[in-house]
Coordinates of C-alpha atoms and ligand atoms in Angstrom, one line a residue:
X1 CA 11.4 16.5 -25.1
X2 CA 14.0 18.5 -22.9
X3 CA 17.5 17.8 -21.8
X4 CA 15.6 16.6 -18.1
X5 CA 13.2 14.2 -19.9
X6 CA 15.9 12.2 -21.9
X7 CA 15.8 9.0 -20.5
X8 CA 19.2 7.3 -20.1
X9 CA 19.6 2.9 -20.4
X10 CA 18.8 1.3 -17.7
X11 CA 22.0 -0.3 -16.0
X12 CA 22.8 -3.8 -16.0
X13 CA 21.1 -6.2 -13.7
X14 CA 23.2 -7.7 -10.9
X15 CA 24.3 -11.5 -11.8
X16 CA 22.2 -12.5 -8.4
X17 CA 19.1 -10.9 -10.4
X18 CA 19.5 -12.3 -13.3
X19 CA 19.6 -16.0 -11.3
X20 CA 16.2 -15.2 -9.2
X21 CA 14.7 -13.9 -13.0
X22 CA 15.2 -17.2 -14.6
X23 CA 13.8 -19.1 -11.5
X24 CA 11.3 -21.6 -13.0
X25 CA 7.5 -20.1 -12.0
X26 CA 6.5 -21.8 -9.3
X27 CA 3.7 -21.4 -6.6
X28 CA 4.8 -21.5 -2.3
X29 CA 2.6 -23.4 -0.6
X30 CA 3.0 -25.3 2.8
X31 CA 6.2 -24.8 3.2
X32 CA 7.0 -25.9 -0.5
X33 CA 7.5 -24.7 -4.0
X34 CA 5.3 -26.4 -6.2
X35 CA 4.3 -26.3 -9.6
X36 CA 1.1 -24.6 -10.8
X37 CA -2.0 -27.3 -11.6
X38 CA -2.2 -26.0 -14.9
X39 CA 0.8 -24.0 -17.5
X40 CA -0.5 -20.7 -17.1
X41 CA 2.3 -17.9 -16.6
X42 CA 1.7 -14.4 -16.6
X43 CA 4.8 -12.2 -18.0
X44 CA 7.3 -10.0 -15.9
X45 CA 8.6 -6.6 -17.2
X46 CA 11.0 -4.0 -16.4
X47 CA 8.8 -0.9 -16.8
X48 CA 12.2 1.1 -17.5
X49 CA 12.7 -1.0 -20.5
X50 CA 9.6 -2.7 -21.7
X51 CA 11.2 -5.8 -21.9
X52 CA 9.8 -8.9 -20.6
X53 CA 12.1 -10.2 -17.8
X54 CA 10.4 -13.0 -16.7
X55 CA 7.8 -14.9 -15.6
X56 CA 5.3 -15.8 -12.9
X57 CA 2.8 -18.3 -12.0
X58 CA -1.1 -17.5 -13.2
X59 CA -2.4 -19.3 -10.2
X60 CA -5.3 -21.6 -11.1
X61 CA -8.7 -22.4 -8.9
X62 CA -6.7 -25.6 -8.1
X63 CA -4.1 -23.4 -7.2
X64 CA -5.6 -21.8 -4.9
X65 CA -7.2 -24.6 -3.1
X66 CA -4.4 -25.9 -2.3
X67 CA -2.8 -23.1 -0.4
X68 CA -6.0 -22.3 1.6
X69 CA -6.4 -26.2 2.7
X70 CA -2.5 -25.6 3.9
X71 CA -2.9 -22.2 5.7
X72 CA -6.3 -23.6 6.9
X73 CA -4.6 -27.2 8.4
X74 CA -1.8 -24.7 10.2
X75 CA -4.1 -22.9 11.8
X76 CA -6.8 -25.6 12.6
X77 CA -3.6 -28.0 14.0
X78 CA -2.4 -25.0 16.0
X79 CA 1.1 -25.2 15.0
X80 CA 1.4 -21.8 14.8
X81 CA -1.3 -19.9 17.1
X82 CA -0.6 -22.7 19.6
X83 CA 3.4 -21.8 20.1
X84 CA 4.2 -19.7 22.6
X85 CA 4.1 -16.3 21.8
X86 CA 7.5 -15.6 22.8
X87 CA 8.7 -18.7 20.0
X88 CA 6.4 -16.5 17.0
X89 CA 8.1 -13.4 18.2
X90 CA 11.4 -14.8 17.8
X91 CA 10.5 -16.0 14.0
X92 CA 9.1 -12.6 13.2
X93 CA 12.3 -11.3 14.5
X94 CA 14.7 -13.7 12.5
X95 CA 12.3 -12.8 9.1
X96 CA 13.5 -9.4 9.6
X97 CA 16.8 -10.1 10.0
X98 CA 16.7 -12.1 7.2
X99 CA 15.4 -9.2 4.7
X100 CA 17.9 -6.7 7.0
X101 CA 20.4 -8.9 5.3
X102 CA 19.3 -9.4 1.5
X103 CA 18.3 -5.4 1.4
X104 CA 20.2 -4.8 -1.6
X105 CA 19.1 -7.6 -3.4
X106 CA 15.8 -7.1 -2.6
X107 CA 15.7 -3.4 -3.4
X108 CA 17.7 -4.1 -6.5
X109 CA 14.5 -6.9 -7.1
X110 CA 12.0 -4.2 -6.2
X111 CA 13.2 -1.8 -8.3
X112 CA 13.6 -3.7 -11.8
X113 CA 9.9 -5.2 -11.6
X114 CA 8.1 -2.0 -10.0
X115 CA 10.2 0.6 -11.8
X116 CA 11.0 2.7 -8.4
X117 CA 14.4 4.3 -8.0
X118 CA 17.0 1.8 -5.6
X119 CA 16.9 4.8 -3.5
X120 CA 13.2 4.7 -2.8
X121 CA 13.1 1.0 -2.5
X122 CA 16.4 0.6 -0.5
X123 CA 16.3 3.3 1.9
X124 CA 12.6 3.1 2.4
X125 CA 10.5 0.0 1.3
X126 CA 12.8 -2.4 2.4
X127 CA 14.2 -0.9 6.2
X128 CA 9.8 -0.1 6.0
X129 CA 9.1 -3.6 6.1
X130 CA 11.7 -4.5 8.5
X131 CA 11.0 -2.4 10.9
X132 CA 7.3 -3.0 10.6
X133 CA 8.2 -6.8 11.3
X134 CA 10.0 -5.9 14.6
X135 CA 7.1 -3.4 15.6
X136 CA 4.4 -6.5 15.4
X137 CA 6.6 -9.5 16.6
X138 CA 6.6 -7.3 20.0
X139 CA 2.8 -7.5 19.7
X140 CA 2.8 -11.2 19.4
X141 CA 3.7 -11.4 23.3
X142 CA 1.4 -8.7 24.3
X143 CA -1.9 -9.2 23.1
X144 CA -4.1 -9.4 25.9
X145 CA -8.0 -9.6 27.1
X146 CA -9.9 -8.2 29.9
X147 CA -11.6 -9.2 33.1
X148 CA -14.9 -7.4 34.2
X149 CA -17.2 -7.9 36.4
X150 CA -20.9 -8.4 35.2
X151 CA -23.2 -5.5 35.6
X152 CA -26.1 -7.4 36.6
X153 CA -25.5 -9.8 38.7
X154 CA -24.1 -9.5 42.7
X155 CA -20.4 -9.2 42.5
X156 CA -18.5 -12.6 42.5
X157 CA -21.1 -14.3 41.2
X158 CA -19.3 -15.1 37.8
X159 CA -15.7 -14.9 36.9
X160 CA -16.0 -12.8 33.6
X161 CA -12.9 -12.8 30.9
X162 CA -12.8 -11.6 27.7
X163 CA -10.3 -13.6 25.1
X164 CA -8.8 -11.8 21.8
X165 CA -8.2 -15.0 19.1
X166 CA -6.7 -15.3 16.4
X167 CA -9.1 -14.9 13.5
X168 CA -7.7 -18.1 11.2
X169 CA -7.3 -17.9 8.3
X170 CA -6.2 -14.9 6.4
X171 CA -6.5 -14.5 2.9
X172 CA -4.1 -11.0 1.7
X173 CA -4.1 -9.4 -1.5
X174 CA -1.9 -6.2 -2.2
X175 CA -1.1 -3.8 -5.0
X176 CA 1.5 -3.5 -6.8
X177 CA 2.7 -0.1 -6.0
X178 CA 4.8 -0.9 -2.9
X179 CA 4.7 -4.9 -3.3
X180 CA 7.2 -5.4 -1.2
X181 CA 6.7 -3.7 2.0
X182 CA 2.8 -3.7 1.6
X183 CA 3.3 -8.1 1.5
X184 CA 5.0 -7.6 4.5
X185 CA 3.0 -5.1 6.1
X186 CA 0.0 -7.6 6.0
X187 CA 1.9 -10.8 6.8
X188 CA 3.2 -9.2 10.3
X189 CA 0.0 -8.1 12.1
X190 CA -1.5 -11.5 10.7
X191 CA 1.6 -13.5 11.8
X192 CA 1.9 -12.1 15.3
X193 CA -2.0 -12.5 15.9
X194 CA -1.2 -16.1 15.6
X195 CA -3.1 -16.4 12.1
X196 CA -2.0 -17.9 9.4
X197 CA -2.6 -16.8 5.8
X198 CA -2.6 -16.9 2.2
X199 CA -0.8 -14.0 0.1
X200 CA -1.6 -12.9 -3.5
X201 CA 0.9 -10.3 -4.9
X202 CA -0.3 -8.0 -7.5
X203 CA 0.2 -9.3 -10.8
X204 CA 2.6 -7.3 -11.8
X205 CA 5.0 -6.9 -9.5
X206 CA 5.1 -10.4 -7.7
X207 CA 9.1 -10.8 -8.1
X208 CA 9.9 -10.0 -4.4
X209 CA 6.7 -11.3 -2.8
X210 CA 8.7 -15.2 -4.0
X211 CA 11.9 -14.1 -2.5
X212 CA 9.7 -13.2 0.5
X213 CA 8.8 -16.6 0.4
X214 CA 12.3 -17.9 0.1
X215 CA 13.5 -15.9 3.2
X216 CA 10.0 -17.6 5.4
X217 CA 11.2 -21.0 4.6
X218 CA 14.9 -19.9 5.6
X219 CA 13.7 -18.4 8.9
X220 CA 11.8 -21.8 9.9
X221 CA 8.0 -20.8 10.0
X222 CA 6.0 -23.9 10.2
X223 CA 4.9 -25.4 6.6
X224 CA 1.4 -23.9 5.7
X225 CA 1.7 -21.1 7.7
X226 CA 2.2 -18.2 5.2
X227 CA 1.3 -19.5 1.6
X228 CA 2.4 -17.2 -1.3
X229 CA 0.3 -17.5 -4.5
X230 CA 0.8 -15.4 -7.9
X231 CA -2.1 -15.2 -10.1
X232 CA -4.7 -12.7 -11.9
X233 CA -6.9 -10.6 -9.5
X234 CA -10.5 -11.2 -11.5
X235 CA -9.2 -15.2 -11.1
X236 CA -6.8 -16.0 -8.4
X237 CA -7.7 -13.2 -6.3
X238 CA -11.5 -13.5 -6.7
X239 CA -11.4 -17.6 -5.9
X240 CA -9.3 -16.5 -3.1
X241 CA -12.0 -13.9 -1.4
X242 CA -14.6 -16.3 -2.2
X243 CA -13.3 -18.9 -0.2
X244 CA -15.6 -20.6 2.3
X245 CA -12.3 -21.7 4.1
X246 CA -10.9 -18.0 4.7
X247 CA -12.0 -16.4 7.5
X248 CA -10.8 -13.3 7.1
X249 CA -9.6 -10.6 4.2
X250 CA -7.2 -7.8 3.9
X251 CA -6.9 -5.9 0.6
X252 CA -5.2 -2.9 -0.2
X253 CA -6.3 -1.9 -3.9
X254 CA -9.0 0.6 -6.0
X255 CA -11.7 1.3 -4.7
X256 CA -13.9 -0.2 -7.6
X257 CA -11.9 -3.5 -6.7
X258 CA -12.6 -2.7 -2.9
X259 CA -16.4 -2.8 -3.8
X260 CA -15.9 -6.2 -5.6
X261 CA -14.4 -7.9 -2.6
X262 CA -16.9 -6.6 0.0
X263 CA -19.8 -8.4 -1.8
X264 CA -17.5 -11.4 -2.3
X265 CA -17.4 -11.9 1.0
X266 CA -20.7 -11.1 2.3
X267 CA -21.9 -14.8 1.3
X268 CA -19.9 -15.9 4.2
X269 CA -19.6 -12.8 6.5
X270 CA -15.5 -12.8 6.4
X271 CA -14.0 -9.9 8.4
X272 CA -12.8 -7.6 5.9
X273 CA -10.3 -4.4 6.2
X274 CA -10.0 -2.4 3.0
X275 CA -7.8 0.3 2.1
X276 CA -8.6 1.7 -0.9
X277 CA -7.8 4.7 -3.5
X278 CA -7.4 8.4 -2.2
X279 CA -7.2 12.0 -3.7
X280 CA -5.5 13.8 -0.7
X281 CA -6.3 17.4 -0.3
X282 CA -2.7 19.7 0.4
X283 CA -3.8 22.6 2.5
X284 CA -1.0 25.9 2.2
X285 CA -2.6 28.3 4.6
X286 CA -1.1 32.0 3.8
X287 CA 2.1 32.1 6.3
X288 CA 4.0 29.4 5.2
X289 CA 7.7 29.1 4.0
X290 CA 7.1 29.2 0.5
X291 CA 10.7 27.0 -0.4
X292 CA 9.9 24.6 2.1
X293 CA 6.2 24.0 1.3
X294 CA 6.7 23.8 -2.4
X295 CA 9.4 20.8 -1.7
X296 CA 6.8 19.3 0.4
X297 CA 4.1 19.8 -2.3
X298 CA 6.4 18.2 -5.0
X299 CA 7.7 15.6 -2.5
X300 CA 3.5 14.3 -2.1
X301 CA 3.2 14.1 -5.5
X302 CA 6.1 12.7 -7.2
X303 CA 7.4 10.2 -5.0
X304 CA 7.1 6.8 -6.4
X305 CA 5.6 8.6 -10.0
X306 CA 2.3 9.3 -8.0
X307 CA 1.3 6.1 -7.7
X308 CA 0.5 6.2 -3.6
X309 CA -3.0 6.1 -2.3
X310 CA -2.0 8.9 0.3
X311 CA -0.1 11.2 -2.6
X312 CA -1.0 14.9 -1.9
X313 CA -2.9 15.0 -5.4
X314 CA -5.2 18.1 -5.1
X315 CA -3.4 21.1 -3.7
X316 CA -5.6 24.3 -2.4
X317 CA -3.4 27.4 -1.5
X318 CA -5.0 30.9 -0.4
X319 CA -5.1 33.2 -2.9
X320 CA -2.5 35.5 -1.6
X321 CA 0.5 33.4 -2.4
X322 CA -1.0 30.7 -5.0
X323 CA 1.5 32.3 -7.8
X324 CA 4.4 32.1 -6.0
X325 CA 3.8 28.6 -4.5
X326 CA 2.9 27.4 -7.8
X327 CA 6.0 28.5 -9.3
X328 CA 8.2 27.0 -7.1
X329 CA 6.3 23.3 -7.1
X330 CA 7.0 23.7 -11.0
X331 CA 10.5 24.9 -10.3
X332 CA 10.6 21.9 -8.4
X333 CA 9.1 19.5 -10.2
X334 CA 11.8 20.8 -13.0
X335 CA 14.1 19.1 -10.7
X336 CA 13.3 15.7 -10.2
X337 CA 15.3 13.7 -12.2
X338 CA 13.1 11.3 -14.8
X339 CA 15.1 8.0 -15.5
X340 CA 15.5 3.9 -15.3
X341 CA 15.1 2.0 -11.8
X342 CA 18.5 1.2 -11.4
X343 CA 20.5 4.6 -12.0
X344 CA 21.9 6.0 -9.4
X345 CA 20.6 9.9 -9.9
X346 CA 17.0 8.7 -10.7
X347 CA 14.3 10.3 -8.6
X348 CA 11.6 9.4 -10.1
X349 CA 11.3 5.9 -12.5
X350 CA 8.6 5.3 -15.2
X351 CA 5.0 4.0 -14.0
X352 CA 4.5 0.2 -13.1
X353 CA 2.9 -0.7 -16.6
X354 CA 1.9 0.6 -20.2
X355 CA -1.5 0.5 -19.1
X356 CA -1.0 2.6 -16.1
X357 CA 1.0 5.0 -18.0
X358 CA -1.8 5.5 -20.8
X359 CA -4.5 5.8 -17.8
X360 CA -2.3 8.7 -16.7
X361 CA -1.8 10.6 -20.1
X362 CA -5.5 10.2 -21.0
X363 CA -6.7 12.0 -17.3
X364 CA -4.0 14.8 -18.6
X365 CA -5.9 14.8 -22.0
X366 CA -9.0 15.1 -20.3
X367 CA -7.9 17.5 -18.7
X368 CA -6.0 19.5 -20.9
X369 CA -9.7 19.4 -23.1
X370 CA -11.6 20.4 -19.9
X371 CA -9.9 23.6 -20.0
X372 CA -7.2 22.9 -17.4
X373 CA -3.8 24.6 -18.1
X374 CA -0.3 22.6 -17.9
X375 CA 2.4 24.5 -15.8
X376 CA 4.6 21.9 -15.6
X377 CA 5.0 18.2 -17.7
X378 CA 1.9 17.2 -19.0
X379 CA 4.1 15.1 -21.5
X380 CA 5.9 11.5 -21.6
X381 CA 9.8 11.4 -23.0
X382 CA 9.9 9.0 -25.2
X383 CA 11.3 5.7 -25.3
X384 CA 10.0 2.0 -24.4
X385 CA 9.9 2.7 -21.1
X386 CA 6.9 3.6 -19.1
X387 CA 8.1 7.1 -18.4
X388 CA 5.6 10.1 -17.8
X389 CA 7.0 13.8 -16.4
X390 CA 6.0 15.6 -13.2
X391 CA 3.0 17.1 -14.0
X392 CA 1.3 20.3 -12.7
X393 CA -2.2 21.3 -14.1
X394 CA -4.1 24.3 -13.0
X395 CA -6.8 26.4 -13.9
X396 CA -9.1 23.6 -12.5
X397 CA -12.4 23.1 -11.1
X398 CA -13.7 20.7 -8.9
X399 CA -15.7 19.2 -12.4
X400 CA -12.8 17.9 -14.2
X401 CA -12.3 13.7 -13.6
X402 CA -8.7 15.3 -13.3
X403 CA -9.7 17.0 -9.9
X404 CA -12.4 14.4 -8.6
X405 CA -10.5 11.2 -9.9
X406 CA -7.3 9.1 -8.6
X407 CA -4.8 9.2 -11.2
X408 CA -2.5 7.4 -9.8
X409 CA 0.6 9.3 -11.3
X410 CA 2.8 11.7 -11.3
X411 CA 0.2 14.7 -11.7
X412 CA -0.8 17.5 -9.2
X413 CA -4.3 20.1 -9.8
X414 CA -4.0 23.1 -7.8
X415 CA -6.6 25.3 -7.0
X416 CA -7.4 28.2 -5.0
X417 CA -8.9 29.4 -1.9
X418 CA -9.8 32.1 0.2
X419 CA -11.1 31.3 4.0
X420 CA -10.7 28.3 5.9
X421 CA -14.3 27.3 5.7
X422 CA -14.4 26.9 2.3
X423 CA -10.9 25.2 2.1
X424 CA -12.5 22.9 4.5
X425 CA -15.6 22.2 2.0
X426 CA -13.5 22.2 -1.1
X427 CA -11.1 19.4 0.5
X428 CA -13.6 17.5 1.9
X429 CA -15.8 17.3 -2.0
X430 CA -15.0 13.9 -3.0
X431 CA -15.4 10.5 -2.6
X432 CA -12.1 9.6 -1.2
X433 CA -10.8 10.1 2.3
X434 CA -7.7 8.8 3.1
X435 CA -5.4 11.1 4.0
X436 CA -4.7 15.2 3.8
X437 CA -1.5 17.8 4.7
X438 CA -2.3 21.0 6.3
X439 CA 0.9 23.7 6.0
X440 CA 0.8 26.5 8.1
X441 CA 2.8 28.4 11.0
X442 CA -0.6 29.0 12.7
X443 CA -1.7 25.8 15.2
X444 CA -4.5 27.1 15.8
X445 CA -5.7 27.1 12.5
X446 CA -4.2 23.6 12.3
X447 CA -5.8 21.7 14.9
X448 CA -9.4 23.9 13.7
X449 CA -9.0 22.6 10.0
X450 CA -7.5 19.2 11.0
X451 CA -10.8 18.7 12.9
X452 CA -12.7 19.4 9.7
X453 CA -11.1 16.9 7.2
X454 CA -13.1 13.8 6.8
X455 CA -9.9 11.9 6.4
X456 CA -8.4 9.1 8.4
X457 CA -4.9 10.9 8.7
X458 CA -4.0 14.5 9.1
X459 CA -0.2 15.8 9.0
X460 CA 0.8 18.7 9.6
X461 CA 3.4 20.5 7.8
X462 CA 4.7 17.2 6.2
X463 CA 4.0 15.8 3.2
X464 CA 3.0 12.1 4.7
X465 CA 3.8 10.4 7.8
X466 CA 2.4 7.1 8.3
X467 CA 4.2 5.3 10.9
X468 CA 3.6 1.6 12.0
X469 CA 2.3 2.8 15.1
X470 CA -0.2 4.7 14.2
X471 CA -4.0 4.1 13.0
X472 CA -3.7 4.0 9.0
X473 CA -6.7 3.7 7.2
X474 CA -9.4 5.8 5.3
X475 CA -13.2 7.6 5.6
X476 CA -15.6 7.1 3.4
X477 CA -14.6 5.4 0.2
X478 CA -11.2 5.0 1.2
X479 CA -11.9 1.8 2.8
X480 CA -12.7 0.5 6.5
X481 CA -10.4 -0.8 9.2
X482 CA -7.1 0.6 10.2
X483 CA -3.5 -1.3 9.9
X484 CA -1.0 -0.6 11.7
X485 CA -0.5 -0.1 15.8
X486 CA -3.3 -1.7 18.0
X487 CA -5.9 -1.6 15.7
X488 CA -3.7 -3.2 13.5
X489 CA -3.3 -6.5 15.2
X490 CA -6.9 -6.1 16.9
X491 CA -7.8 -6.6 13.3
X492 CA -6.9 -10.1 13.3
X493 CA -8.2 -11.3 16.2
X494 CA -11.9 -11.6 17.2
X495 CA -13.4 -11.0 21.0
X496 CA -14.7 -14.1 22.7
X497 CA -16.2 -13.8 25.8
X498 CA -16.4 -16.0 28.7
X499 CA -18.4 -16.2 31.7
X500 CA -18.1 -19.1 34.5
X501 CA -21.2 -18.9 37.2
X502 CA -19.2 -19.7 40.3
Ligands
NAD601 P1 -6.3 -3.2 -8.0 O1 -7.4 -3.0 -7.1 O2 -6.6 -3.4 -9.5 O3 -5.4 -4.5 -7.6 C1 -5.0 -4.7 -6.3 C2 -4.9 -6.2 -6.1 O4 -6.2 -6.8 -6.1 C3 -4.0 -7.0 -7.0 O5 -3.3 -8.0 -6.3 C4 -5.1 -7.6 -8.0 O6 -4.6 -8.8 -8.6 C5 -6.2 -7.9 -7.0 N1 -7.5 -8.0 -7.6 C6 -8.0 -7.4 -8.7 N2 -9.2 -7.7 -9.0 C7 -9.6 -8.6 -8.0 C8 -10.8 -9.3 -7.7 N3 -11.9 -9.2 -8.5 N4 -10.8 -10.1 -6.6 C9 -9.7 -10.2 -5.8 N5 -8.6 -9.6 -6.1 C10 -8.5 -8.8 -7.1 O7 -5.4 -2.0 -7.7 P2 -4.0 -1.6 -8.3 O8 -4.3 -0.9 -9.6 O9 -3.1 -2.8 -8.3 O10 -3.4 -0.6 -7.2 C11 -3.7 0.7 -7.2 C12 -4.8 1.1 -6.3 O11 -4.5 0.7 -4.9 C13 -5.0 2.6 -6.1 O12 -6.4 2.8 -6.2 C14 -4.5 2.9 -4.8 O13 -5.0 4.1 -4.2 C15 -4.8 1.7 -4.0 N6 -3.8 1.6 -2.9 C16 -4.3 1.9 -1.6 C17 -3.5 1.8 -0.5 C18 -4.1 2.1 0.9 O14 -3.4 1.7 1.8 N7 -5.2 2.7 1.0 C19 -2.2 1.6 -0.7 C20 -1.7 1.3 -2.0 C21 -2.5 1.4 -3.0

């Protein structure tokens, strides 16, 4: 273990954390906390310490049941689709401000139960999910159909519209590697379509999706509107899917998960948008700014320990400067400070779980055995924490699970290339297709390659950029659908069309 990978206590917790941490478990449903129909609780922990924390409701069937019958009675009694769209606007608006205010607390929140650094949660999760909310309350005011004019019939003989609905009922299940913004990032769309829904946090990390709840009921959305339920995903989350009463699901997970859902819902033909695990190519063309690119290598890897479905997790650099770049991404990664949630200099915290972190070390094992060769990391300090080091592995080939499979964690394979064809194939050999970087001076070569990846987002000399304007979503087994933007709230709605023989 060296000097960097000596992990220091995690600071005290704020007295206001300590308060919402003893909170007895409790379920939000119309409008309501309530208590769970059963004493099931699943255990909360702070993945800097180990320690258990607190605890959270294990939703039952019951559970369940009842929150769908409330988001289901909202939606059927039009107390929310049926307000003016100007009135749900304004309530998306005031949520925001209400999380605007409480970002501290909330990042604080975010970072004890998901382990990410205050940094990452308060200068990014939290002002992401605000600003999302302000991006789709504007929506809620400007969704809109079309009028056209039959094809087949003499012109004026029908008056023609076409209507974009609300879907109903919306049943949202998220990971637990952003839990806070991703919650939010599915209520909003859903919310300013004029659906209303039923939200199941990831199991472990459901501490902010209940203050989320606390903050609804503060901002005045109409009981039964958004219902918050924690539970188990092979339990909670698979009585959700299966729910004759939900009309519609939006998961963010694993793929294998993903593939669960999909024929969950099939019985009962629910619209379904999934986004799913990733293995992002990063493409470092010859010309580059070696400094810069190696930052922006790191910076796709390591941020939030890995554990992003768009993390830049298989680098390819040409041949001609793959030594040089390599050594500064390990320079690099020799830089990022490994330590507990809420220290100040911590850039990178320990993975969400103990389970997550042993999934990590084993693919390093794997790889290590396959032949792969460690450059940088490879090791966990030690500690109770769920602490694992930025790790570079090279030497690959496109075999290894290390290279085909999403870790999830802080661990980069880098490999070389030499033309832009093959850099094309090699990125585009996997399953996944979520997202890729391309780095290079020359935008020609850019717009060529970018035009190659099967990926749902290309960016350009940046390590990500996903934006809530713009289409986010994956290829292949990445998923279907796309949040965010248009598509985003089209997503929630469905297309009726009307035609009136005058
Ligand atoms: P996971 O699929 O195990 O769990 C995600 C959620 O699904 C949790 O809330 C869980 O309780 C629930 N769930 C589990 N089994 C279920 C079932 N049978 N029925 C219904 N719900 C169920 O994923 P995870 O390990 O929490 O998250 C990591 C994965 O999420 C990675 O693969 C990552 O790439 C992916 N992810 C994708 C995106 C994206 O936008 N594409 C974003 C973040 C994470």
């Amino acid at each position: 273990m060296n000097e960097m990978t000596k992990i220091a206590a995690q600071p005290a917790y704020s007295e206001n954390a300590q308060r919402v941490l003893r909170r007895e478990p409790a379920l939000f449903i119309n409008g309501d906390w309530v208590a769970s129909s059963h004493d099931k609780n699943i255990p909360v922990y702070d993945p800097s310490t180990g320690r258990q924390i607190s605890s959270v409701v294990d939703a039952s069937d019951a559970d369940v049941d009842r929150a769908v019958a409330a988001a289901r009675i909202a939606f059927d009694d039009g107390r929310w689709s049926g307000l003016a769209p100007y009135a749900r606007e304004r309530l998306i608006s005031r949520l925001a401000d209400l999380i605007e205010r409480d970002t501290d607390e909330l990042a604080e929140l975010e970072s004890i139960d998901n382990g990410k650094p205050t940094s990452s949660s308060g200068g990014y999760d939290i002002p992401r999910a605000v600003a999302t909310l302000r991006y789709m309350a504007g929506w809620a005011t400007k969704i809109a159909g079309q009028t056209i004019e039959p094809a087949l019939f003499p012109t004026g003989t029908f008056h023609s519209y076409v209507r974009r609905e609300p879907i109903g009922v919306a049943a949202q299940i998220v990971p637990w590697n952003y839990p806070f913004m991703m919650a939010v990032q599915k209520i909003a769309p859903a919310l300013a379509a004029g659906c209303t829904l039923v939200l199941k946090p990831a199991e472990q990390t459901s501490v902010s999706a209940l203050r989320l709840a606390d903050l609804i009921a503060e901002a005045g959305f109409p009981a039964g509107v958004v219902n918050i339920v924690t539970g188990l995903g092979e339990t909670a989350g698979d009585r959700l899917v299966r729910h004759p009463d939900v009309d519609k699901i939006a998961f963010t997970g694993s793929t294998e998960v993903g593939k669960i859902i999909n024929r969950a819902a099939t019985d009962t033909l629910k619209r379904v948008t999934l986004e799913l695990g990733g293995k992002s190519p990063v493409i470092v063309l010859p010309d580059v700014d070696i400094e810069k690119t190696a930052a922006g290598a790191a910076r796709s890897i390591f941020s939030n320990s890995g554990q992003v479905c768009i993390a830049g997790s298989r680098l390819f650099a040409h041949r001609d400067i793959f030594d040089r770049l390599l050594e500064a991404i390990a320079q690099n990664a020799g830089q990022w400070k490994v330590g507990p949630s809420l220290a100040p200099d911590t850039m990178m915290g320990p993975l969400v779980s103990t389970e997550q972190r042993e999934r990590v070390m084993d693919y390093i094992d794997q790889g290590r055995k396959a032949g792969a060769s460690i450059l940088a990391g490879g090791d966990a300090p030690g500690g109770d924490g769920y602490f694992v080091n930025p790790t570079i592995l090279i030497d690959v080939n496109p075999e290894m699970s290390v290279v085909r499979e999403e870790i999830f964690g802080p661990v980069l394979t880098a490999q070389r290339y030499d033309d832009l064809h093959a850099v094309a194939k090699a990125a585009n050999d996997t399953a996944y297709g979520l997202s890729a970087s391309i780095w290079t001076r020359d935008i020609s070569a850019m717009h060529r390659l970018a035009g190659k990846i099967k990926a749902g987002m290309v960016w350009g000399n940046v390590p990500t950029a996903p934006d809530v304007s713009l289409p986010f979503g994956g290829y292949k087994q990445s998923g279907f659908g796309r949040e965010n933007g248009t598509f985003g709230i089209e997503a929630y709605t469905e297309v009726k069309t009307v035609s009136i023989l005058l």
